Structure formats: C-alpha cells, structure tokens
GROMACS .gro file of C-alpha atoms in nm:
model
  192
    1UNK     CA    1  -0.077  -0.225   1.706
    2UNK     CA    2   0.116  -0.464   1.468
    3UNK     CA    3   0.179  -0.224   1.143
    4UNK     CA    4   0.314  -0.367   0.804
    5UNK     CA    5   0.441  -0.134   0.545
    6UNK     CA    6   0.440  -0.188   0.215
    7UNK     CA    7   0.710   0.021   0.016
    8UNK     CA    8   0.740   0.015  -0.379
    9UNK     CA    9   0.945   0.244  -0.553
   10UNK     CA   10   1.320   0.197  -0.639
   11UNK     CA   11   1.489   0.541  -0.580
   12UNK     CA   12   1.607   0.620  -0.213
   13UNK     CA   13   1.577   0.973  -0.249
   14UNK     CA   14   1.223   1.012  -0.364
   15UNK     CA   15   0.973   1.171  -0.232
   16UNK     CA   16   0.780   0.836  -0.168
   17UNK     CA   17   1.116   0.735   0.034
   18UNK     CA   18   1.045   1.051   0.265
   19UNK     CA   19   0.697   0.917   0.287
   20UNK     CA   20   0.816   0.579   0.388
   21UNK     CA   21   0.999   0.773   0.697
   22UNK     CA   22   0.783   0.979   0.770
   23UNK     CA   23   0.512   0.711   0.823
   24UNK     CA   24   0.722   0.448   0.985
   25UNK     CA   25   0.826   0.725   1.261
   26UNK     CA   26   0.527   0.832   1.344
   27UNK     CA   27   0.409   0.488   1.392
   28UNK     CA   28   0.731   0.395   1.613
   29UNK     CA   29   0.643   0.699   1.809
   30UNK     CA   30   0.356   0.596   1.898
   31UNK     CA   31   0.451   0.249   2.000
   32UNK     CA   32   0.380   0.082   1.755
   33UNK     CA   33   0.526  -0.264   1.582
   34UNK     CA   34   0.679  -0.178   1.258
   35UNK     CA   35   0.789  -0.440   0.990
   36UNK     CA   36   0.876  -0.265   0.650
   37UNK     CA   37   0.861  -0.499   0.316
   38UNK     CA   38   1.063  -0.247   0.071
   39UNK     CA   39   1.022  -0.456  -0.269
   40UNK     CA   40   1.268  -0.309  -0.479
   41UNK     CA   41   1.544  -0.356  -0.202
   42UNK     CA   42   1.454  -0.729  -0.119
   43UNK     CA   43   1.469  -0.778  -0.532
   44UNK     CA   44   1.102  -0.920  -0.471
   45UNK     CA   45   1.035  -1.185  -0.775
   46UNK     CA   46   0.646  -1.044  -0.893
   47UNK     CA   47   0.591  -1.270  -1.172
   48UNK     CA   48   0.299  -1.515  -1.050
   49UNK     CA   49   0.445  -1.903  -1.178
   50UNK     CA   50   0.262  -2.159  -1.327
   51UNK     CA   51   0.248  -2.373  -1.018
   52UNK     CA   52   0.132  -2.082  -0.782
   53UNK     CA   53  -0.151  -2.054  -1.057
   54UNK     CA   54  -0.220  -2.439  -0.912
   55UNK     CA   55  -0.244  -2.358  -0.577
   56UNK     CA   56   0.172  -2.433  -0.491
   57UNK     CA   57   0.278  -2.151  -0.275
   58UNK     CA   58   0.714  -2.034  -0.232
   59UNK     CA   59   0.874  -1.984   0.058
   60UNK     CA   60   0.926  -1.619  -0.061
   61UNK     CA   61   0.525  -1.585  -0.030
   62UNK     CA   62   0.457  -1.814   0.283
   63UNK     CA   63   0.706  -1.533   0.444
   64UNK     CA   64   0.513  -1.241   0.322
   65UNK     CA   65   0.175  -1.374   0.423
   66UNK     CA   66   0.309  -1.456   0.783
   67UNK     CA   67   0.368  -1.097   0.803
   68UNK     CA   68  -0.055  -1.025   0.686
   69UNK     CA   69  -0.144  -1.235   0.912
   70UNK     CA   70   0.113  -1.081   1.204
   71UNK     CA   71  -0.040  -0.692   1.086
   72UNK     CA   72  -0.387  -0.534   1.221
   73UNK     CA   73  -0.243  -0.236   0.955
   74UNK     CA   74  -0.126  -0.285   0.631
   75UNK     CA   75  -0.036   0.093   0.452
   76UNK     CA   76   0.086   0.066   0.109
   77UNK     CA   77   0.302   0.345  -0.040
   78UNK     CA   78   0.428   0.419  -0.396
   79UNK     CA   79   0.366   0.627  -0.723
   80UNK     CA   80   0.074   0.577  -0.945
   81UNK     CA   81   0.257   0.449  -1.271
   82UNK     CA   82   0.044   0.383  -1.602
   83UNK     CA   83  -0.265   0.489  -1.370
   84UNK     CA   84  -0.170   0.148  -1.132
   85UNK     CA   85   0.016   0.030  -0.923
   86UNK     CA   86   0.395  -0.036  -1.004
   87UNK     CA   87   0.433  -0.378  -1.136
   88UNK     CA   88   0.645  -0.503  -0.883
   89UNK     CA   89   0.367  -0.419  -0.604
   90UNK     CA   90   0.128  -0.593  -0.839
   91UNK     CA   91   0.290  -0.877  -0.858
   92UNK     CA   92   0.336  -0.888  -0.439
   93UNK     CA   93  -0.052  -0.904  -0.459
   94UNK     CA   94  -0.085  -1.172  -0.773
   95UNK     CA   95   0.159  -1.397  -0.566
   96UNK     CA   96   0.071  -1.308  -0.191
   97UNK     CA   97  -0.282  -1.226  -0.203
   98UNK     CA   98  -0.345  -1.572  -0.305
   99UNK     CA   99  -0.642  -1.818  -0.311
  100UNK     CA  100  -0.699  -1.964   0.039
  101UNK     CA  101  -0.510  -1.721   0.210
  102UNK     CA  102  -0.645  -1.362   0.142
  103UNK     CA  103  -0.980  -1.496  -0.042
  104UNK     CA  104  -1.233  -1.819  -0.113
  105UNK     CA  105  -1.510  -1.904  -0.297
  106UNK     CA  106  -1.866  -2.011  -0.113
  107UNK     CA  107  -2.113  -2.115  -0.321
  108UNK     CA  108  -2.010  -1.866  -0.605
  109UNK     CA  109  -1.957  -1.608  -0.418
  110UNK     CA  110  -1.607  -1.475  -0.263
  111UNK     CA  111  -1.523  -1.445   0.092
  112UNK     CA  112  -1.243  -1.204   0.217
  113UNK     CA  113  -1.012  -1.409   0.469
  114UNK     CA  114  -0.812  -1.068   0.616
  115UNK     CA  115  -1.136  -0.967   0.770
  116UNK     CA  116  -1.040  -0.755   1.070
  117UNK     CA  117  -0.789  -0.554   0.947
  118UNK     CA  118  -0.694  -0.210   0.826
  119UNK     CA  119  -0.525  -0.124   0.522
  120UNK     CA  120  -0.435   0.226   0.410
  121UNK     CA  121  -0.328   0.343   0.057
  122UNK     CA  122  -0.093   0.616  -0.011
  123UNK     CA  123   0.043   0.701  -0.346
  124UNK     CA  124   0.166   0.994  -0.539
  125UNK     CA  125   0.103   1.098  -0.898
  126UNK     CA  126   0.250   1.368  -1.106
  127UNK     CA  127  -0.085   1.455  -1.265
  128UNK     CA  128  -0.358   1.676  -1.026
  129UNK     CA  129  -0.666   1.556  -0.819
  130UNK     CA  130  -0.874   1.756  -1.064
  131UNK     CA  131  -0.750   1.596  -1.392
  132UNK     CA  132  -0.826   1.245  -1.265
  133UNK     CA  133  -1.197   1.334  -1.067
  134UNK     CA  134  -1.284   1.510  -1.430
  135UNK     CA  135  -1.158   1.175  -1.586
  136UNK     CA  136  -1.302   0.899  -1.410
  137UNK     CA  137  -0.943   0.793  -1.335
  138UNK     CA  138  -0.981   0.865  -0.934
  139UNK     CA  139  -1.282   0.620  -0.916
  140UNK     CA  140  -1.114   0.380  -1.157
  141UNK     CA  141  -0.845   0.391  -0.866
  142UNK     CA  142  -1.054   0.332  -0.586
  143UNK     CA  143  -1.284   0.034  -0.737
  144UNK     CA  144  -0.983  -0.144  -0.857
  145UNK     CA  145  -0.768  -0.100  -0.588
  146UNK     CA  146  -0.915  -0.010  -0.236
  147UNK     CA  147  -1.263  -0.224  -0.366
  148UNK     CA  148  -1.109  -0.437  -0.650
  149UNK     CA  149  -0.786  -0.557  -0.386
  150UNK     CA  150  -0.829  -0.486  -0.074
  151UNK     CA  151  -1.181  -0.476   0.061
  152UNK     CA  152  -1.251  -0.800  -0.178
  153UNK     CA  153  -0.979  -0.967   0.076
  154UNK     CA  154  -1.195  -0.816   0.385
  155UNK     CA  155  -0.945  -0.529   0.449
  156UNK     CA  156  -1.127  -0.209   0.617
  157UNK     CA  157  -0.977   0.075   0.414
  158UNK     CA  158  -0.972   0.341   0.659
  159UNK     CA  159  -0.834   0.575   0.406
  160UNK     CA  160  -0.654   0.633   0.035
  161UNK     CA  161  -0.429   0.961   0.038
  162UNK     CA  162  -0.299   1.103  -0.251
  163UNK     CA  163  -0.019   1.340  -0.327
  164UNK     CA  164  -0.065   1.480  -0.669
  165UNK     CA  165   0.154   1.716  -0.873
  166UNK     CA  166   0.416   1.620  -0.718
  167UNK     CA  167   0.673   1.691  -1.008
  168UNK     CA  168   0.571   2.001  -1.006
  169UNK     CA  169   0.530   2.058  -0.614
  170UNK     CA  170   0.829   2.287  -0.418
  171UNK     CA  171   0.994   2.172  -0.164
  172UNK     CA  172   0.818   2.377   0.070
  173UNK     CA  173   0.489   2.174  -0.020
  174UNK     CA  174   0.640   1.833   0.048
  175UNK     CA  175   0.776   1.944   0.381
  176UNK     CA  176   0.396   2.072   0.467
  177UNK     CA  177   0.280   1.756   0.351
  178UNK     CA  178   0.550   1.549   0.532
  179UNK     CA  179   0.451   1.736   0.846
  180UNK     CA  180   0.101   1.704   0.818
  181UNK     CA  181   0.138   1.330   0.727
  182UNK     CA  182   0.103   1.174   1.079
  183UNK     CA  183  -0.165   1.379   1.149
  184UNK     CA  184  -0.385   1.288   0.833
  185UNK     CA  185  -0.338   0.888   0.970
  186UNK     CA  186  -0.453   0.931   1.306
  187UNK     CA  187  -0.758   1.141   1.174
  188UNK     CA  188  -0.888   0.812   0.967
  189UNK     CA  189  -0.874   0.583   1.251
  190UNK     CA  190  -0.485   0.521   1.339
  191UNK     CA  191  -0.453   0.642   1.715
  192UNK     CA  192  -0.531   0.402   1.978
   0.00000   0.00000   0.00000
C-alpha cells in the first residue's frame, strides 16, 4: 500500500515528531511505500494566491497532488492549535486540495474526486477528551475536518486519534501510547 504522511509541527523533538516515527516504521515494517511531506522542513508556502483562487495551479502544488494521487493512505499528524489545524497544514489543503483536483461541482452539488482512498487523522491537544466532548469542540473537529475536508474530497476516514493532555502526560504515558500506536492503525482498517 502506497502511504503519504502528512507532518505539521516545527519542533523535532516533540512528541508529534515521535509520532511521525513511530507511524512511518510501522508502516515500513509492514512493507509498505512511505513518502513523508514534513511542512515546516520543506518551508511549505500556505498562503492560497490570487491566481490559484482563478484556477492557476504552482509547481509546488502540482508536486503535492502527484503524491494524493500516488497514496491509497493519506494520515495527517500535528497538534490541535486554536481548536484547528496549524495554519501551515491549512494552507497545504487551501492550495492542494484544490478545485478540479480533490473536488467539483455537478449540478450544484459537490463531488469528491479522491474517492477510493483512506485518510487517517492524528493530532494531539493539551486540553482532555472530556473538556472538548462536554464542549462541542470534539464534534466541531470532526464535521470540519474529517466531514468538512476530507470526506467532502471522497476520502474514507478510517479513523481520527487523539492524544490529549499531553502537556501534562509523563513520559511513561507517551511511551504506552507510542507502543500501542501501530496497533490502534491496523485495528481501523490498516493491515492488508
């Protein structure tokens, strides 16, 4: 299976970094084709231009979307900042998820054109599961990005996990949830 990673968050030695590693390894393991888009590294520009709003489309993107279309997996990884997602990963979608590529319109109605793959959403946030259920904020979440993003562009999400508290987490937990990790993404649909 082709697998495409997509990595936002600018500090190497973060616990979304270990993440990262932990996910592309037990992909590799399992024979898998790996390609890794780290944003922050590759300086990706996120700021949608005037004449992508027109339909013109950059090299940068036309390389990003040739790795969509290569992926039957896309897993997206970083922290939940301001309750979304950071603003560089935003922008990847503004500019890469663009008209005629990941969507149309038929008669009024939209069409998702990455219809046959998976996606899978993994992000951390410092606040617990509890706090954002009570709140509204987890289904916020899922409607605006697993709906809102992905499914909207014919994605299957086979899953959205979520590593909260992490601030406040030991070390101990993280190397649970490291070593649980691989087994959590074959249980929603990753094995062959």
């Amino acid at each position: 299976m082709n697998r495409l990673i997509i990595y936002a968050h600018p500090r190497k030695k973060s616990f979304n970094h270990a993440i990262l590693e932990t996910v592309e390894r037990s992909f590799r393991e399992e024979g898998d084709a790996v390609i890794v888009r780290d944003l922050y590294e590759m300086g990706f520009q996120p700021v949608l231009g005037t004449s992508e709003l027109l339909g013109g489309v950059g090299e940068d993107v036309v390389r990003e979307q040739s790795y969509l279309t290569w992926a039957d997996h896309v897993v997206m990884i970083y922290p939940l900042w301001w309750t979304g997602m950071p603003a560089i990963l935003k922008g990847y979608v503004e500019r890469v998820f663009s008209y005629g590529f990941a969507y149309k319109y038929e008669k009024g109605l939209p069409v998702g054109l990455l219809k046959g793959k998976q996606a899978t959403v993994i992000h951390t946030q410092n606040k617990s599961r509890g706090h954002y259920e009570a709140n509204g904020t987890a289904d916020a979440l899922r409607l605006t990005i697993d709906e809102g993003i992905l499914a909207y562009c014919g994605f299957e999400v086979s899953s959205h996990l979520v590593y909260d508290s992490v601030l406040s987490s030991s070390e101990d937990d993280r190397i649970a949830w490291l070593e649980r990790l691989p087994e959590r993404l074959r249980e929603h649909g990753h094995a062959h």
